[in-house]
Amino acid sequence: METNEKDSAKGKLQRTTVTYFVRLLRETGFPKLVLGTAVVLSIASSLIGLVVPLITGDLIDNFSKDTLNRNSILLLAVIFVVEAITGGLSYYMLAFVGNRVVNKMRKRLWDKVLSLPVPFFDRYRSADTMSRVTNDTNEIKTLITDHLIAFSSNVLTVVGAVAILFYIDWQMTLVILLAVPLGFGILMPIGGKMYKISISMHEQLAKLASLLTQVIGEIRLVKASNAETKEQSGGYEKMDSLFRFGMKEAKINAVLMPLMSMVMVALLVVIIGYGGVRVSSGALSAGELVSFILLLFQIMWPFSQFATFYSQLQKVMGVTERLRLILEYGAEPARTGVPAPKEQRDLSFRDVTFAYADNEPVLRDVSFTVPANQITALVGPSGSGKTTVFSLLERFYEPGGGLIAYGEESIRAYDLDSWRGKIGYVSQESTLMTGTIRENIMYACGADVTEEEMIEAGKQAYAHEFIKALPKGYDTEVGERGIQLSGGQRQRVAIARALLRKPDLLILDEATASLDSDSEHEVQKALNHLMNDRTTIVIAHRLSTVVEADRIIVLEHGRVTGIGKHEQLLQTHPSYIEWARKQFQAGSSSEEV
Ligand code: ADP
């Protein structure tokens, strides 16, 4: 939404938000029977609640005249029990409705988040998106469980109670009702201020959570960079700001709470004083006065609920807008298009231009062909766009211009799942998920992989030996809860994962971080297995890789500046010669060590 929209547009926005919220609820689907029963019970409970003061008053009047009226007391006891049961049941049912709605909404959001395209995650912070799925949905639950239905029964209670109050003593009721606009006059502006504070606190809390997630997640970097003090002050800043908002809230409460109790006491004094006069004049019985006071107490709770209902509603409107942003963001075109062909074809970039968001183009008129069943190496300085080429191949992003063709067809024509199913991606970092090594190897495949196939992949990736030597073998937990694997071991697990997928097209980002020479040798052997019989594109950092490549593509500043074999480029391409010389030096110096 545009931030510079004016107030008139704001009202419209509110309205569309409300409509959207209602639609969202409707689409999520209420358990209607439970909701209906809950509404009936909640209304019944409110109505019964109104009867209690009347019976109590009646009891007092009769009590003073005759002796104890057993039937009235019994009736009162029964009513208490019935009220408690209906109240409890209706709350439970409403909580069920609220939890069900939130559960469904979370699932819907989760589906959506998983189907969102990569640019979404570039644009919005992951901590924010996480909070949408967890916290924001909770606000909707609170609204449904504690407020939405309660609101209608509260209205009923107030209207009913006021009607009875008028019936008992209209003059006294009028006096009290005069206090209502006065109360609203004070409470509304304060409520607005409190609401603003609570929104700011919410934002600050989200910022703090996001900082904590980042710092705790990257604690090694923080420690290695001696950045504790920096992060400490960053955290302090947000915590202090939370403290300030907390104190602002406290300041308002410090005025508001005594004020409220003062008003209450004053009201009570007026009622008892004025009521006493009315009782002694005979206009009102003692029991009626008690009923009157009890009814007033009954109204207080719904009144205070109205205020929180309003602020909760506002909160949920904010939440709705944020959820809408996710729910209406275009998803990846998952199941459209024809299945990707099974056979190997040449892959070609034809005049591909691409820019991230609205930035400068990262690739400009990039054209090259990757022949089927051969190894093509991408080389070029860091930042030249090599990883971007991979991202475009994975269809994480769409090119701004030009075409990526598989044979003669655009890869956009293919069903996304089937296209990605053809690709095996081994990245530099070889990320592992928390879980066992087995789960990690089988991560990219369905459950229909046999134990033998998995072990075979482990063997071909030269990972079997080291995995077997681990305490629990393939069932060893890795990542957060388990052991940490070395860089080379991680890569081999990732290679086993890619092997198991039997990809037609392998995209491989060679690790720049030097592995120890044993590891490097093993990884190289595993990679050779992996590259066998498939089309491979490798971002090359080692001289040995480019020497063996069937074709090398040199990328510089997002443009292709050379295509050929190693020997050809060594003759013709100045920057390639420079690059090769550096790689050679790096290679020979590491061998010397
Ligand atoms: P290489 O892999 O050759 O080092 P990249 O393809 O990673 O280069 O990056 C090319 C350019 O694109 C760099 O200038 C980088 O800053 C930019 N870039 C990479 N990823 C993103 C992204 N997700 N959002 C915005 N810019 C990006």
XYZ file of C-alpha atoms and ligand atoms in Angstrom:
620
model
C 0.000 0.000 0.000
C 1.134 3.530 -0.722
C 2.220 5.350 2.375
C 1.317 8.765 1.034
C -2.387 8.022 0.852
C -4.538 10.649 2.449
C -7.071 10.294 5.245
C -10.062 9.793 2.972
C -8.293 6.887 1.381
C -7.531 5.573 4.852
C -11.211 5.070 5.610
C -11.623 3.243 2.350
C -8.641 1.124 3.179
C -10.188 0.260 6.541
C -13.368 -0.790 4.815
C -11.607 -2.941 2.274
C -9.567 -4.441 5.083
C -12.718 -5.361 6.953
C -14.223 -6.883 3.812
C -11.033 -8.787 3.208
C -10.983 -10.029 6.796
C -14.560 -11.254 6.541
C -13.733 -12.978 3.266
C -10.699 -14.560 4.835
C -12.781 -15.918 7.692
C -15.425 -17.167 5.314
C -12.870 -18.907 3.134
C -11.251 -20.471 6.145
C -14.593 -21.971 7.047
C -16.176 -21.963 10.487
C -17.425 -25.105 12.151
C -20.968 -23.706 11.898
C -22.760 -26.059 14.265
C -20.272 -25.493 17.071
C -20.324 -21.769 16.469
C -24.132 -21.675 16.452
C -24.309 -23.645 19.706
C -21.682 -21.415 21.264
C -23.657 -18.310 20.305
C -26.876 -19.720 21.766
C -25.100 -20.755 24.966
C -23.338 -17.449 25.298
C -26.598 -15.532 24.883
C -28.301 -17.873 27.338
C -25.515 -17.316 29.815
C -25.879 -13.524 29.520
C -29.631 -13.697 29.964
C -29.337 -15.946 32.976
C -26.750 -13.531 34.318
C -29.403 -10.816 34.221
C -31.845 -12.878 36.237
C -29.449 -13.355 39.172
C -29.610 -9.751 40.479
C -33.382 -9.770 40.195
C -33.742 -12.956 42.207
C -31.210 -11.729 44.762
C -33.202 -8.533 45.225
C -36.371 -10.524 45.505
C -34.737 -12.769 48.082
C -33.682 -9.821 50.183
C -37.116 -8.260 50.121
C -38.790 -11.536 51.043
C -36.107 -12.272 53.572
C -36.776 -9.063 55.431
C -40.498 -9.653 55.425
C -40.857 -13.382 56.051
C -38.256 -15.872 57.089
C -35.732 -17.496 54.786
C -37.209 -18.458 51.445
C -35.748 -21.854 50.656
C -37.140 -22.077 47.156
C -35.582 -18.803 46.096
C -32.197 -19.868 47.414
C -32.469 -23.196 45.626
C -33.453 -21.427 42.428
C -30.530 -19.077 42.804
C -28.148 -21.988 43.315
C -29.504 -23.774 40.240
C -29.182 -20.607 38.194
C -25.602 -20.136 39.338
C -24.724 -23.640 38.271
C -26.533 -23.335 34.933
C -24.863 -19.999 34.258
C -21.454 -21.433 35.075
C -22.037 -24.445 32.835
C -23.400 -22.492 29.865
C -20.652 -19.904 30.257
C -17.950 -22.572 30.427
C -19.320 -24.578 27.534
C -19.751 -21.557 25.302
C -16.203 -20.412 26.072
C -14.827 -23.850 25.275
C -16.707 -23.976 22.005
C -15.624 -20.501 21.027
C -12.050 -21.404 21.841
C -12.466 -24.446 19.606
C -13.738 -22.237 16.774
C -10.883 -19.750 17.307
C -8.225 -22.441 17.398
C -9.682 -24.217 14.382
C -9.775 -21.024 12.347
C -6.207 -20.180 13.314
C -5.008 -23.666 12.585
C -6.520 -23.571 9.116
C -5.264 -20.070 8.500
C -1.738 -21.037 9.563
C -1.818 -23.990 7.200
C -3.026 -21.773 4.396
C -0.276 -19.257 5.117
C 2.329 -21.976 5.332
C 1.232 -23.355 1.950
C 1.450 -19.877 0.569
C 4.837 -19.105 2.097
C 6.249 -22.312 0.632
C 4.906 -21.404 -2.793
C 6.146 -17.805 -2.765
C 8.833 -16.972 -5.290
C 12.385 -16.203 -4.177
C 12.080 -12.411 -4.814
C 9.551 -12.264 -1.977
C 12.167 -13.567 0.436
C 14.720 -11.094 -0.924
C 12.320 -8.303 -0.181
C 10.832 -9.188 3.197
C 12.811 -10.187 6.247
C 12.398 -13.800 7.220
C 11.765 -12.920 10.879
C 8.791 -10.812 9.755
C 7.368 -13.576 7.623
C 7.781 -16.016 10.502
C 5.960 -13.674 12.824
C 3.064 -13.461 10.317
C 2.508 -17.200 10.542
C 2.964 -17.486 14.297
C 2.019 -14.298 16.183
C -0.278 -12.497 13.793
C -2.595 -15.436 13.395
C -2.798 -15.621 17.169
C -4.336 -12.148 17.277
C -7.142 -13.436 15.082
C -7.676 -16.323 17.470
C -7.935 -13.925 20.404
C -10.455 -11.835 18.519
C -12.649 -14.814 17.743
C -12.334 -16.608 21.057
C -12.497 -13.684 23.438
C -14.223 -10.903 21.593
C -16.199 -11.487 18.451
C -19.092 -13.504 19.855
C -18.667 -12.137 23.360
C -19.303 -8.724 21.817
C -22.845 -9.597 20.782
C -23.720 -11.207 24.100
C -22.135 -8.230 25.860
C -24.345 -5.885 23.881
C -27.283 -8.021 24.871
C -26.274 -7.924 28.527
C -25.889 -4.157 28.486
C -29.172 -3.511 26.679
C -31.019 -5.982 28.896
C -29.483 -4.666 32.082
C -30.178 -1.042 31.181
C -33.778 -1.921 30.370
C -34.169 -3.620 33.755
C -32.451 -0.692 35.474
C -34.964 1.669 33.905
C -37.727 -0.621 34.999
C -36.478 -0.715 38.586
C -35.811 3.007 38.931
C -35.693 5.180 35.829
C -34.604 8.325 37.659
C -31.561 6.763 39.217
C -30.702 5.075 35.926
C -30.822 8.381 34.153
C -28.394 9.842 36.686
C -25.977 7.011 36.100
C -26.303 7.074 32.346
C -25.236 10.687 32.415
C -21.891 9.439 33.676
C -21.473 7.221 30.625
C -20.750 9.876 27.980
C -18.465 11.541 30.512
C -16.585 8.259 30.931
C -16.380 7.756 27.198
C -15.197 11.309 26.759
C -12.238 10.550 29.009
C -11.607 6.982 27.974
C -11.758 7.253 24.188
C -8.787 9.598 23.680
C -6.784 7.713 26.293
C -7.729 4.445 24.646
C -6.510 5.781 21.299
C -3.203 6.745 22.840
C -2.843 3.382 24.547
C -3.557 1.695 21.246
C -0.802 3.653 19.516
C 1.609 2.758 22.281
C 0.716 -0.885 22.119
C 1.260 -0.893 18.327
C 4.667 0.726 18.760
C 5.529 -1.769 21.471
C 4.515 -4.572 19.167
C 6.780 -3.196 16.437
C 9.685 -2.727 18.820
C 9.241 -6.232 20.135
C 9.278 -7.576 16.570
C 12.478 -5.630 15.881
C 14.081 -7.005 19.006
C 13.020 -10.539 18.108
C 14.443 -10.121 14.640
C 17.756 -8.856 16.021
C 17.941 -11.709 18.518
C 17.193 -14.299 15.831
C 19.926 -12.922 13.645
C 22.562 -12.587 16.360
C 21.857 -15.969 17.946
C 21.741 -17.622 14.523
C 25.083 -16.134 13.520
C 26.718 -16.312 16.929
C 29.974 -17.688 15.494
C 30.369 -14.706 13.198
C 29.541 -12.366 16.082
C 32.173 -13.930 18.303
C 34.780 -14.255 15.586
C 34.323 -10.583 14.715
C 34.480 -9.498 18.356
C 31.137 -7.899 17.676
C 29.588 -8.675 21.051
C 29.821 -5.066 22.204
C 28.266 -3.815 18.983
C 25.426 -6.290 19.191
C 25.080 -5.590 22.890
C 24.461 -1.928 22.260
C 22.127 -2.738 19.351
C 20.100 -4.944 21.680
C 20.231 -2.390 24.484
C 18.888 0.278 22.169
C 15.814 -1.767 21.309
C 15.312 -2.904 24.897
C 15.547 0.687 26.134
C 13.039 1.770 23.583
C 10.722 -0.988 24.806
C 11.318 0.245 28.338
C 10.364 3.783 27.317
C 7.142 2.602 25.720
C 6.437 0.460 28.774
C 6.849 3.537 30.968
C 4.618 5.630 28.723
C 1.980 2.975 29.131
C 2.568 2.928 32.883
C 2.203 6.719 33.038
C -1.187 6.568 31.408
C -2.240 3.659 33.587
C -1.007 5.458 36.680
C -3.445 8.269 35.935
C -6.170 6.129 34.499
C -6.474 3.459 37.154
C -6.929 5.687 40.204
C -9.202 7.865 38.094
C -11.317 4.884 37.185
C -11.570 3.623 40.730
C -12.329 7.146 41.896
C -15.167 7.390 39.407
C -16.385 3.957 40.462
C -16.328 4.833 44.124
C -18.038 8.137 43.406
C -20.663 6.334 41.384
C -21.185 3.819 44.137
C -21.466 6.598 46.733
C -24.019 8.367 44.576
C -26.022 5.214 44.059
C -25.939 4.111 47.656
C -26.558 7.645 48.925
C -29.277 8.493 46.456
C -30.592 4.917 46.595
C -30.692 5.113 50.398
C -32.792 8.233 50.137
C -35.091 6.503 47.676
C -35.341 3.454 49.922
C -36.166 5.491 53.001
C -38.749 7.476 51.059
C -40.291 4.173 50.093
C -39.820 4.725 46.350
C -37.455 1.750 46.225
C -37.227 -1.443 48.255
C -33.903 -2.572 49.771
C -33.920 -5.623 47.512
C -34.435 -3.448 44.462
C -31.452 -1.340 45.452
C -29.328 -4.482 45.742
C -30.575 -5.685 42.326
C -29.718 -2.282 40.948
C -26.161 -2.356 42.240
C -25.596 -5.937 41.143
C -26.861 -5.121 37.654
C -24.475 -2.218 37.474
C -21.610 -4.524 38.294
C -22.845 -6.836 35.582
C -22.574 -4.041 33.044
C -19.069 -3.020 34.009
C -17.392 -6.092 32.569
C -19.013 -5.807 29.121
C -18.155 -2.111 29.085
C -14.498 -2.744 29.749
C -14.663 -5.472 27.104
C -15.930 -3.007 24.520
C -12.732 -1.026 24.851
C -10.482 -4.070 24.435
C -12.706 -5.354 21.643
C -12.118 -2.152 19.751
C -8.351 -2.232 20.194
C -8.240 -5.936 19.333
C -10.257 -5.221 16.212
C -7.784 -2.511 15.232
C -4.929 -4.883 15.842
C -6.532 -7.561 13.698
C -7.075 -5.045 10.916
C -3.332 -4.378 10.933
C -2.699 -8.102 10.984
C -5.115 -8.618 8.097
C -3.239 -6.145 5.927
C 0.016 -7.922 6.647
C -1.477 -11.335 5.938
C -3.048 -9.980 2.798
C 0.348 -8.940 1.564
C 1.463 -12.546 1.761
C -1.767 -14.143 0.604
C -2.125 -11.880 -2.407
C 1.527 -12.020 -3.445
C 1.786 -13.956 -6.699
C 2.854 -17.547 -6.090
C 5.188 -19.524 -8.280
C 3.345 -21.068 -11.212
C 3.582 -24.536 -9.691
C 1.441 -26.836 -11.703
C 1.102 -25.148 -15.026
C 2.820 -26.036 -18.246
C 3.927 -29.234 -19.840
C 6.136 -31.752 -18.076
C 9.814 -31.204 -18.762
C 11.152 -33.689 -21.323
C 12.969 -36.721 -20.019
C 15.848 -36.668 -22.498
C 18.994 -34.558 -22.374
C 18.996 -31.471 -24.552
C 21.292 -28.543 -25.142
C 20.573 -25.655 -22.838
C 20.916 -22.134 -24.114
C 20.760 -18.600 -22.820
C 19.629 -16.278 -25.606
C 20.129 -12.567 -25.021
C 19.159 -12.951 -21.385
C 18.926 -9.738 -19.398
C 18.151 -9.710 -15.708
C 18.045 -7.301 -12.771
C 17.208 -7.938 -9.120
C 14.201 -5.820 -8.175
C 14.724 -2.324 -9.618
C 18.491 -2.418 -9.464
C 21.002 -2.187 -12.260
C 20.964 -5.171 -14.609
C 23.157 -7.988 -13.328
C 23.115 -9.888 -16.623
C 23.128 -8.089 -19.970
C 22.413 -9.829 -23.267
C 23.944 -13.041 -22.043
C 24.043 -15.743 -24.723
C 25.706 -19.128 -24.527
C 24.948 -22.786 -25.075
C 25.556 -25.632 -22.672
C 25.866 -28.788 -24.765
C 24.010 -31.856 -23.488
C 26.066 -34.462 -21.655
C 29.101 -32.237 -21.423
C 30.780 -30.180 -18.754
C 30.544 -26.430 -19.066
C 32.488 -24.219 -16.697
C 31.477 -20.692 -15.737
C 34.347 -18.470 -14.702
C 34.568 -14.825 -13.853
C 35.315 -12.456 -11.013
C 33.102 -12.422 -7.982
C 29.934 -10.424 -8.564
C 29.968 -11.065 -12.310
C 26.647 -12.903 -12.191
C 27.559 -16.598 -12.107
C 25.257 -17.515 -9.223
C 22.546 -15.452 -10.854
C 22.805 -17.673 -13.937
C 22.126 -20.644 -11.651
C 19.197 -18.921 -9.974
C 17.671 -18.263 -13.379
C 18.163 -21.883 -14.348
C 16.380 -22.994 -11.178
C 13.695 -20.465 -12.100
C 14.050 -18.709 -8.767
C 13.720 -15.533 -10.843
C 12.361 -14.762 -14.298
C 14.643 -13.091 -16.826
C 13.708 -9.528 -17.692
C 14.455 -10.111 -21.358
C 15.612 -12.891 -23.637
C 15.029 -16.572 -23.328
C 16.439 -19.632 -21.621
C 15.808 -22.580 -23.904
C 15.999 -26.304 -23.391
C 16.446 -27.599 -26.890
C 14.133 -25.250 -28.727
C 11.588 -24.773 -25.937
C 11.606 -22.048 -23.319
C 12.070 -23.498 -19.829
C 9.167 -21.298 -18.762
C 6.840 -23.599 -20.683
C 7.543 -26.454 -18.300
C 5.788 -27.399 -15.140
C 7.982 -25.943 -12.408
C 8.199 -29.065 -10.265
C 9.127 -31.269 -13.188
C 11.736 -28.764 -14.378
C 13.359 -28.467 -10.958
C 13.135 -32.245 -10.661
C 15.593 -32.483 -13.557
C 18.151 -30.326 -11.792
C 20.594 -31.250 -9.072
C 22.112 -28.246 -7.314
C 25.190 -28.584 -5.170
C 25.944 -25.202 -3.720
C 29.136 -23.937 -2.144
C 27.847 -24.119 1.384
C 26.142 -27.501 1.009
C 23.449 -26.660 3.500
C 22.175 -29.461 5.685
C 18.821 -29.503 7.433
C 18.491 -30.442 11.078
C 17.847 -34.191 11.146
C 19.718 -37.390 10.481
C 22.205 -37.921 7.672
C 19.711 -40.348 6.129
C 17.006 -37.678 6.098
C 19.447 -35.244 4.564
C 20.458 -37.579 1.762
C 16.844 -38.448 1.046
C 15.678 -34.835 1.418
C 15.239 -34.117 -2.267
C 13.540 -37.421 -3.049
C 10.212 -38.930 -2.142
C 9.838 -41.751 0.349
C 10.125 -44.327 -2.435
C 13.900 -44.560 -2.177
C 15.171 -47.852 -0.866
C 17.847 -48.247 1.777
C 20.133 -49.828 -0.835
C 19.759 -46.916 -3.235
C 20.515 -44.493 -0.445
C 23.649 -46.380 0.619
C 24.731 -46.678 -3.013
C 24.458 -42.904 -3.341
C 26.487 -42.559 -0.142
C 29.159 -44.828 -1.575
C 29.311 -43.052 -4.926
C 29.642 -39.754 -3.114
C 32.558 -41.212 -1.118
C 30.615 -40.502 2.013
C 29.752 -44.048 3.055
C 33.017 -44.713 4.885
C 32.937 -41.680 7.115
C 29.211 -42.012 7.768
C 29.663 -45.638 8.814
C 32.380 -44.584 11.237
C 29.999 -42.193 12.999
C 28.425 -43.451 16.256
C 24.989 -43.937 14.759
C 25.932 -44.227 11.076
C 23.245 -42.903 8.747
C 21.039 -42.158 11.752
C 23.495 -39.646 13.201
C 21.864 -36.306 13.848
C 23.531 -33.388 12.138
C 23.110 -29.659 12.542
C 21.797 -28.022 15.639
C 21.016 -31.075 17.693
C 23.803 -33.361 16.532
C 27.370 -33.408 15.402
C 28.776 -30.848 13.050
C 30.289 -32.240 9.889
C 33.379 -30.808 8.289
C 33.094 -28.815 5.052
C 34.236 -31.734 2.927
C 31.886 -34.154 4.663
C 28.970 -31.806 4.234
C 29.725 -31.487 0.552
C 29.801 -35.223 0.118
C 26.438 -35.602 1.862
C 25.103 -32.916 -0.484
C 26.577 -34.763 -3.459
C 24.933 -38.007 -2.290
C 21.672 -36.095 -2.110
C 22.117 -34.828 -5.654
C 23.129 -38.289 -6.899
C 20.039 -39.890 -5.460
C 17.938 -37.442 -7.383
C 19.501 -38.659 -10.642
C 19.376 -35.220 -12.189
C 19.723 -34.702 -15.955
C 21.203 -31.320 -15.366
C 23.740 -30.742 -12.657
C 24.574 -27.272 -11.450
C 27.508 -27.140 -9.198
C 29.095 -24.293 -7.316
C 32.616 -25.354 -6.575
C 33.711 -24.601 -3.044
C 36.206 -21.746 -2.865
C 37.081 -22.555 0.694
C 40.004 -24.892 0.439
C 39.293 -28.321 1.805
C 42.137 -30.337 3.242
C 43.798 -32.292 0.474
C 42.338 -35.659 1.508
C 38.887 -34.215 1.595
C 39.442 -32.391 -1.657
C 40.487 -35.579 -3.349
C 37.424 -37.432 -2.064
C 35.085 -34.613 -3.020
C 36.622 -34.473 -6.492
C 36.113 -38.193 -6.968
C 32.513 -37.881 -5.762
C 31.945 -35.023 -8.167
C 33.362 -36.994 -11.059
C 30.771 -39.672 -10.329
C 28.114 -37.051 -10.176
C 29.088 -35.374 -13.436
C 29.183 -38.651 -15.308
C 26.605 -38.893 -18.082
C 24.857 -35.667 -17.429
C 24.861 -32.084 -18.516
C 26.908 -30.175 -16.000
C 27.423 -26.499 -15.431
C 29.999 -25.714 -12.842
C 31.044 -22.422 -11.339
C 34.738 -23.161 -11.428
C 37.317 -21.964 -8.964
C 39.978 -24.570 -9.663
C 42.235 -24.783 -12.625
C 41.829 -28.576 -12.820
C 38.096 -28.145 -13.361
C 38.405 -25.748 -16.265
C 41.137 -27.776 -17.919
C 38.786 -30.748 -17.995
C 35.705 -28.759 -19.011
C 34.377 -29.197 -22.534
C 33.520 -25.541 -22.737
C 34.318 -22.496 -20.651
C 32.193 -19.388 -20.489
C 33.800 -16.235 -19.155
C 31.413 -13.797 -17.473
C 32.507 -10.270 -16.606
C 30.231 -7.584 -15.222
C 27.187 -9.515 -16.368
C 28.386 -9.999 -19.937
C 29.835 -13.007 -21.703
C 33.304 -12.013 -22.832
C 34.628 -15.336 -23.990
C 33.593 -18.866 -24.862
C 35.937 -21.721 -25.685
C 38.206 -24.395 -24.376
C 40.974 -23.711 -21.902
C 43.760 -23.693 -24.479
C 41.834 -21.421 -26.844
C 41.032 -18.911 -24.158
C 44.608 -18.976 -22.931
C 45.591 -17.738 -26.377
C 42.933 -15.108 -26.858
C 41.363 -13.810 -23.671
C 43.451 -11.425 -21.539
C 41.316 -11.552 -18.388
C 41.080 -15.316 -18.626
C 44.848 -15.549 -18.859
C 45.096 -13.386 -15.764
C 42.494 -15.498 -13.931
C 44.231 -18.760 -14.907
C 47.563 -17.408 -13.752
C 46.126 -16.531 -10.347
C 44.425 -19.905 -10.005
C 47.628 -21.611 -10.967
C 49.562 -19.680 -8.346
C 46.930 -20.366 -5.717
C 46.895 -24.045 -6.642
C 50.668 -24.448 -6.587
C 51.090 -22.464 -3.376
C 48.496 -24.605 -1.606
C 50.289 -27.700 -2.825
C 53.503 -26.406 -1.380
C 52.017 -26.077 2.086
P 28.868 -14.219 -8.612
O 28.189 -15.527 -8.349
O 29.526 -14.163 -9.947
O 29.800 -13.833 -7.537
P 26.251 -13.109 -8.251
O 25.412 -13.688 -9.320
O 26.117 -13.705 -6.881
O 27.763 -13.087 -8.696
O 25.921 -11.555 -8.103
C 25.900 -10.675 -9.184
C 25.413 -9.311 -8.706
O 24.076 -9.406 -8.276
C 26.196 -8.783 -7.540
O 26.408 -7.407 -7.770
C 25.284 -8.974 -6.346
O 25.466 -7.940 -5.436
C 23.915 -8.914 -6.959
N 22.966 -9.801 -6.250
C 23.112 -11.122 -6.048
N 22.037 -11.631 -5.409
C 21.181 -10.601 -5.200
C 19.880 -10.482 -4.599
N 19.238 -11.523 -4.093
N 19.329 -9.256 -4.579
C 19.943 -8.187 -5.105
N 21.154 -8.233 -5.686
C 21.784 -9.428 -5.742
